[in-house]
């Protein structure tokens, strides 16, 4: 079972389940989860497999990730409003397609059900290049990581998955590297999800393009589309209040 963090109580609505993206964790979503729970919803954030405090597994395909999320929903009442970002968005889509009765409403944040041509292997190489035996503080790790990753924001994001005291990454880098083609790809899933679905993108991001819409509509016929001005791929970090407002409006918090 995935490691989860639950905030708030709500006897009226199903919980909101939040699935993070590649190299992320439940803790990345703590502020948004808390603010949603303060408005009266129960919010469950997860560490996806091979991330955070969840088990390390040999497989990391989207059907695997969907089954993990299905188990979490089953343990929290049997239905949820599901929000997934990037890799978590693909896992959430796979969940909705394979277990449609478990999903009441779906928000897919800045990702489409298509294969992408880029890779994140360079970030795995950068994390592996850090000599953890020399780490006393997060700042020590940041100085080493800066030699491989110039963007301070990306470094800060990656370093949230570093256990400084244990001198270890809370990421199964071997499995994530091995399954990088599958993470960037999209499985051949049949059927469709007929529930309300929102594809929410950053206006400065190119992850969800107009030519992706036919593929999206084929799988999610009730899909709606919205963009958050001034936000890139990490739209929840770039414009958190606007992102939160979109969740509230669509999920009916």
One Martini backbone bead per residue (centre of mass of N, CA, C, O) as a GRO file, in nm:
protein
  253
    1UNK     BB    1   0.098   0.035   0.020
    2UNK     BB    2   0.072   0.352   0.013
    3UNK     BB    3   0.176   0.641   0.116
    4UNK     BB    4  -0.018   0.857   0.335
    5UNK     BB    5  -0.199   1.177   0.358
    6UNK     BB    6  -0.444   1.302   0.589
    7UNK     BB    7  -0.699   1.561   0.554
    8UNK     BB    8  -0.967   1.592   0.702
    9UNK     BB    9  -1.336   1.608   0.689
   10UNK     BB   10  -1.609   1.430   0.497
   11UNK     BB   11  -1.955   1.322   0.464
   12UNK     BB   12  -2.047   1.426   0.164
   13UNK     BB   13  -1.777   1.366   0.024
   14UNK     BB   14  -1.541   1.254  -0.138
   15UNK     BB   15  -1.228   1.231  -0.165
   16UNK     BB   16  -0.920   1.379  -0.230
   17UNK     BB   17  -0.688   1.272  -0.473
   18UNK     BB   18  -0.324   1.300  -0.482
   19UNK     BB   19  -0.095   1.289  -0.767
   20UNK     BB   20   0.222   1.301  -0.833
   21UNK     BB   21   0.514   1.351  -0.982
   22UNK     BB   22   0.811   1.323  -1.088
   23UNK     BB   23   1.011   1.334  -0.796
   24UNK     BB   24   0.795   1.343  -0.593
   25UNK     BB   25   0.544   1.416  -0.328
   26UNK     BB   26   0.324   1.471  -0.083
   27UNK     BB   27   0.472   1.724   0.039
   28UNK     BB   28   0.434   1.913  -0.213
   29UNK     BB   29   0.098   1.919  -0.128
   30UNK     BB   30   0.042   2.032   0.162
   31UNK     BB   31  -0.080   2.317   0.126
   32UNK     BB   32  -0.316   2.248  -0.060
   33UNK     BB   33  -0.441   2.030   0.120
   34UNK     BB   34  -0.494   2.214   0.362
   35UNK     BB   35  -0.678   2.423   0.219
   36UNK     BB   36  -0.894   2.217   0.133
   37UNK     BB   37  -0.956   2.109   0.421
   38UNK     BB   38  -1.046   2.392   0.536
   39UNK     BB   39  -1.310   2.368   0.327
   40UNK     BB   40  -1.424   2.052   0.391
   41UNK     BB   41  -1.210   1.837   0.292
   42UNK     BB   42  -1.091   1.533   0.216
   43UNK     BB   43  -0.731   1.467   0.192
   44UNK     BB   44  -0.527   1.258  -0.026
   45UNK     BB   45  -0.190   1.194  -0.018
   46UNK     BB   46   0.076   1.056  -0.218
   47UNK     BB   47   0.320   0.814  -0.255
   48UNK     BB   48   0.455   0.693  -0.501
   49UNK     BB   49   0.603   0.460  -0.629
   50UNK     BB   50   0.944   0.512  -0.578
   51UNK     BB   51   0.850   0.725  -0.352
   52UNK     BB   52   0.939   0.825  -0.072
   53UNK     BB   53   0.755   0.607   0.164
   54UNK     BB   54   0.719   0.409  -0.050
   55UNK     BB   55   0.751   0.141  -0.213
   56UNK     BB   56   0.981  -0.055  -0.376
   57UNK     BB   57   0.962  -0.137  -0.722
   58UNK     BB   58   1.015  -0.307  -1.027
   59UNK     BB   59   0.763  -0.152  -1.123
   60UNK     BB   60   0.648   0.148  -1.356
   61UNK     BB   61   0.358   0.142  -1.460
   62UNK     BB   62   0.045   0.262  -1.514
   63UNK     BB   63  -0.113   0.014  -1.421
   64UNK     BB   64   0.033   0.003  -1.149
   65UNK     BB   65  -0.041   0.289  -1.047
   66UNK     BB   66  -0.346   0.249  -1.065
   67UNK     BB   67  -0.365   0.019  -0.856
   68UNK     BB   68  -0.262   0.181  -0.620
   69UNK     BB   69  -0.493   0.391  -0.621
   70UNK     BB   70  -0.725   0.189  -0.587
   71UNK     BB   71  -0.643   0.099  -0.302
   72UNK     BB   72  -0.674   0.372  -0.167
   73UNK     BB   73  -0.974   0.416  -0.231
   74UNK     BB   74  -1.079   0.158  -0.095
   75UNK     BB   75  -0.967   0.266   0.195
   76UNK     BB   76  -1.161   0.554   0.135
   77UNK     BB   77  -1.472   0.433   0.028
   78UNK     BB   78  -1.456   0.385  -0.319
   79UNK     BB   79  -1.429   0.707  -0.377
   80UNK     BB   80  -1.301   0.984  -0.592
   81UNK     BB   81  -1.138   1.278  -0.630
   82UNK     BB   82  -0.902   1.327  -0.897
   83UNK     BB   83  -0.552   1.436  -0.882
   84UNK     BB   84  -0.306   1.484  -1.148
   85UNK     BB   85   0.049   1.523  -1.206
   86UNK     BB   86   0.170   1.423  -1.475
   87UNK     BB   87   0.244   1.128  -1.389
   88UNK     BB   88  -0.012   1.138  -1.207
   89UNK     BB   89  -0.202   1.198  -1.446
   90UNK     BB   90  -0.160   0.929  -1.592
   91UNK     BB   91  -0.246   0.752  -1.356
   92UNK     BB   92  -0.532   0.876  -1.334
   93UNK     BB   93  -0.623   0.797  -1.616
   94UNK     BB   94  -0.581   0.493  -1.584
   95UNK     BB   95  -0.779   0.465  -1.354
   96UNK     BB   96  -1.037   0.571  -1.501
   97UNK     BB   97  -1.023   0.345  -1.730
   98UNK     BB   98  -1.005   0.081  -1.525
   99UNK     BB   99  -1.176   0.245  -1.266
  100UNK     BB  100  -1.448   0.433  -1.300
  101UNK     BB  101  -1.605   0.396  -1.018
  102UNK     BB  102  -1.372   0.547  -0.840
  103UNK     BB  103  -1.442   0.808  -1.019
  104UNK     BB  104  -1.597   1.112  -1.020
  105UNK     BB  105  -1.357   1.319  -1.060
  106UNK     BB  106  -1.119   1.481  -1.300
  107UNK     BB  107  -0.777   1.602  -1.275
  108UNK     BB  108  -0.546   1.712  -1.528
  109UNK     BB  109  -0.207   1.818  -1.487
  110UNK     BB  110  -0.012   1.889  -1.747
  111UNK     BB  111  -0.127   1.643  -1.937
  112UNK     BB  112  -0.124   1.370  -2.173
  113UNK     BB  113  -0.232   1.077  -2.366
  114UNK     BB  114   0.093   1.067  -2.443
  115UNK     BB  115   0.392   1.071  -2.600
  116UNK     BB  116   0.720   1.173  -2.513
  117UNK     BB  117   1.051   1.295  -2.620
  118UNK     BB  118   1.163   1.342  -2.362
  119UNK     BB  119   1.389   1.355  -2.071
  120UNK     BB  120   1.496   1.273  -1.712
  121UNK     BB  121   1.785   1.141  -1.686
  122UNK     BB  122   1.964   1.386  -1.606
  123UNK     BB  123   1.850   1.395  -1.312
  124UNK     BB  124   1.950   1.123  -1.225
  125UNK     BB  125   2.248   1.178  -1.280
  126UNK     BB  126   2.266   1.417  -1.080
  127UNK     BB  127   2.195   1.262  -0.822
  128UNK     BB  128   2.423   1.047  -0.849
  129UNK     BB  129   2.663   1.270  -0.836
  130UNK     BB  130   2.613   1.287  -0.548
  131UNK     BB  131   2.806   1.292  -0.254
  132UNK     BB  132   2.666   1.168   0.031
  133UNK     BB  133   2.919   1.152   0.227
  134UNK     BB  134   2.936   1.493   0.223
  135UNK     BB  135   2.663   1.528   0.372
  136UNK     BB  136   2.513   1.766   0.615
  137UNK     BB  137   2.343   1.946   0.419
  138UNK     BB  138   2.137   2.074   0.182
  139UNK     BB  139   2.349   2.275   0.081
  140UNK     BB  140   2.560   2.070  -0.003
  141UNK     BB  141   2.387   1.941  -0.221
  142UNK     BB  142   2.331   2.195  -0.389
  143UNK     BB  143   2.625   2.251  -0.471
  144UNK     BB  144   2.656   1.988  -0.630
  145UNK     BB  145   2.400   2.008  -0.815
  146UNK     BB  146   2.484   2.277  -0.964
  147UNK     BB  147   2.686   2.124  -1.165
  148UNK     BB  148   2.404   1.994  -1.321
  149UNK     BB  149   2.182   2.214  -1.209
  150UNK     BB  150   2.090   2.544  -1.273
  151UNK     BB  151   1.808   2.530  -1.153
  152UNK     BB  152   1.694   2.615  -0.846
  153UNK     BB  153   1.405   2.498  -0.851
  154UNK     BB  154   1.480   2.208  -0.930
  155UNK     BB  155   1.668   2.155  -0.693
  156UNK     BB  156   1.459   2.198  -0.469
  157UNK     BB  157   1.275   1.973  -0.560
  158UNK     BB  158   1.477   1.734  -0.539
  159UNK     BB  159   1.563   1.791  -0.231
  160UNK     BB  160   1.290   1.686  -0.107
  161UNK     BB  161   1.416   1.373  -0.166
  162UNK     BB  162   1.626   1.420   0.068
  163UNK     BB  163   1.802   1.235   0.312
  164UNK     BB  164   2.027   1.373   0.506
  165UNK     BB  165   2.073   1.184   0.749
  166UNK     BB  166   2.069   0.917   0.554
  167UNK     BB  167   2.202   0.963   0.284
  168UNK     BB  168   1.931   0.964   0.083
  169UNK     BB  169   1.715   0.879  -0.159
  170UNK     BB  170   1.349   0.892  -0.205
  171UNK     BB  171   1.444   0.719  -0.470
  172UNK     BB  172   1.414   0.484  -0.738
  173UNK     BB  173   1.639   0.527  -0.974
  174UNK     BB  174   1.652   0.257  -1.121
  175UNK     BB  175   1.350   0.227  -1.193
  176UNK     BB  176   1.309   0.506  -1.328
  177UNK     BB  177   1.513   0.455  -1.553
  178UNK     BB  178   1.397   0.189  -1.670
  179UNK     BB  179   1.091   0.343  -1.696
  180UNK     BB  180   1.108   0.603  -1.871
  181UNK     BB  181   0.956   0.525  -2.133
  182UNK     BB  182   0.685   0.470  -1.982
  183UNK     BB  183   0.653   0.750  -1.847
  184UNK     BB  184   0.659   0.905  -2.131
  185UNK     BB  185   0.440   0.739  -2.210
  186UNK     BB  186   0.153   0.530  -2.331
  187UNK     BB  187  -0.082   0.318  -2.290
  188UNK     BB  188  -0.293   0.063  -2.429
  189UNK     BB  189  -0.605   0.175  -2.370
  190UNK     BB  190  -0.929   0.093  -2.324
  191UNK     BB  191  -1.183   0.296  -2.354
  192UNK     BB  192  -1.373   0.510  -2.120
  193UNK     BB  193  -1.438   0.825  -1.950
  194UNK     BB  194  -1.760   0.976  -1.849
  195UNK     BB  195  -1.661   1.174  -1.662
  196UNK     BB  196  -1.566   1.448  -1.521
  197UNK     BB  197  -1.312   1.650  -1.699
  198UNK     BB  198  -0.996   1.823  -1.634
  199UNK     BB  199  -0.769   2.012  -1.832
  200UNK     BB  200  -0.497   2.155  -1.660
  201UNK     BB  201  -0.297   2.431  -1.759
  202UNK     BB  202  -0.017   2.596  -1.849
  203UNK     BB  203   0.031   2.871  -2.046
  204UNK     BB  204   0.366   2.813  -2.055
  205UNK     BB  205   0.295   2.534  -2.159
  206UNK     BB  206   0.350   2.229  -2.394
  207UNK     BB  207   0.207   1.953  -2.299
  208UNK     BB  208  -0.077   2.075  -2.403
  209UNK     BB  209  -0.208   2.036  -2.717
  210UNK     BB  210  -0.428   2.074  -2.967
  211UNK     BB  211  -0.341   1.785  -3.101
  212UNK     BB  212  -0.445   1.620  -2.833
  213UNK     BB  213  -0.760   1.629  -2.826
  214UNK     BB  214  -0.855   1.374  -2.973
  215UNK     BB  215  -0.731   1.175  -2.765
  216UNK     BB  216  -0.882   1.284  -2.523
  217UNK     BB  217  -1.181   1.256  -2.629
  218UNK     BB  218  -1.172   0.946  -2.673
  219UNK     BB  219  -1.134   0.893  -2.350
  220UNK     BB  220  -1.270   1.198  -2.266
  221UNK     BB  221  -1.569   1.320  -2.363
  222UNK     BB  222  -1.596   1.543  -2.103
  223UNK     BB  223  -1.377   1.728  -2.165
  224UNK     BB  224  -1.204   1.998  -2.027
  225UNK     BB  225  -1.047   2.330  -2.071
  226UNK     BB  226  -0.762   2.489  -1.900
  227UNK     BB  227  -0.582   2.793  -1.809
  228UNK     BB  228  -0.296   2.929  -1.635
  229UNK     BB  229  -0.177   3.218  -1.596
  230UNK     BB  230   0.178   3.218  -1.558
  231UNK     BB  231   0.207   2.906  -1.603
  232UNK     BB  232   0.360   2.611  -1.596
  233UNK     BB  233   0.408   2.288  -1.531
  234UNK     BB  234   0.421   2.397  -1.222
  235UNK     BB  235   0.130   2.529  -1.149
  236UNK     BB  236   0.104   2.485  -0.832
  237UNK     BB  237   0.367   2.668  -0.783
  238UNK     BB  238   0.322   2.925  -0.960
  239UNK     BB  239  -0.026   2.918  -0.905
  240UNK     BB  240  -0.179   2.823  -0.629
  241UNK     BB  241  -0.447   2.988  -0.605
  242UNK     BB  242  -0.555   2.931  -0.890
  243UNK     BB  243  -0.544   2.627  -0.868
  244UNK     BB  244  -0.732   2.600  -0.625
  245UNK     BB  245  -0.980   2.735  -0.756
  246UNK     BB  246  -1.019   2.515  -0.973
  247UNK     BB  247  -1.074   2.284  -0.779
  248UNK     BB  248  -1.316   2.401  -0.634
  249UNK     BB  249  -1.497   2.438  -0.885
  250UNK     BB  250  -1.489   2.130  -0.988
  251UNK     BB  251  -1.530   1.966  -0.703
  252UNK     BB  252  -1.699   2.123  -0.484
  253UNK     BB  253  -1.580   2.249  -0.201
   0.00000   0.00000   0.00000
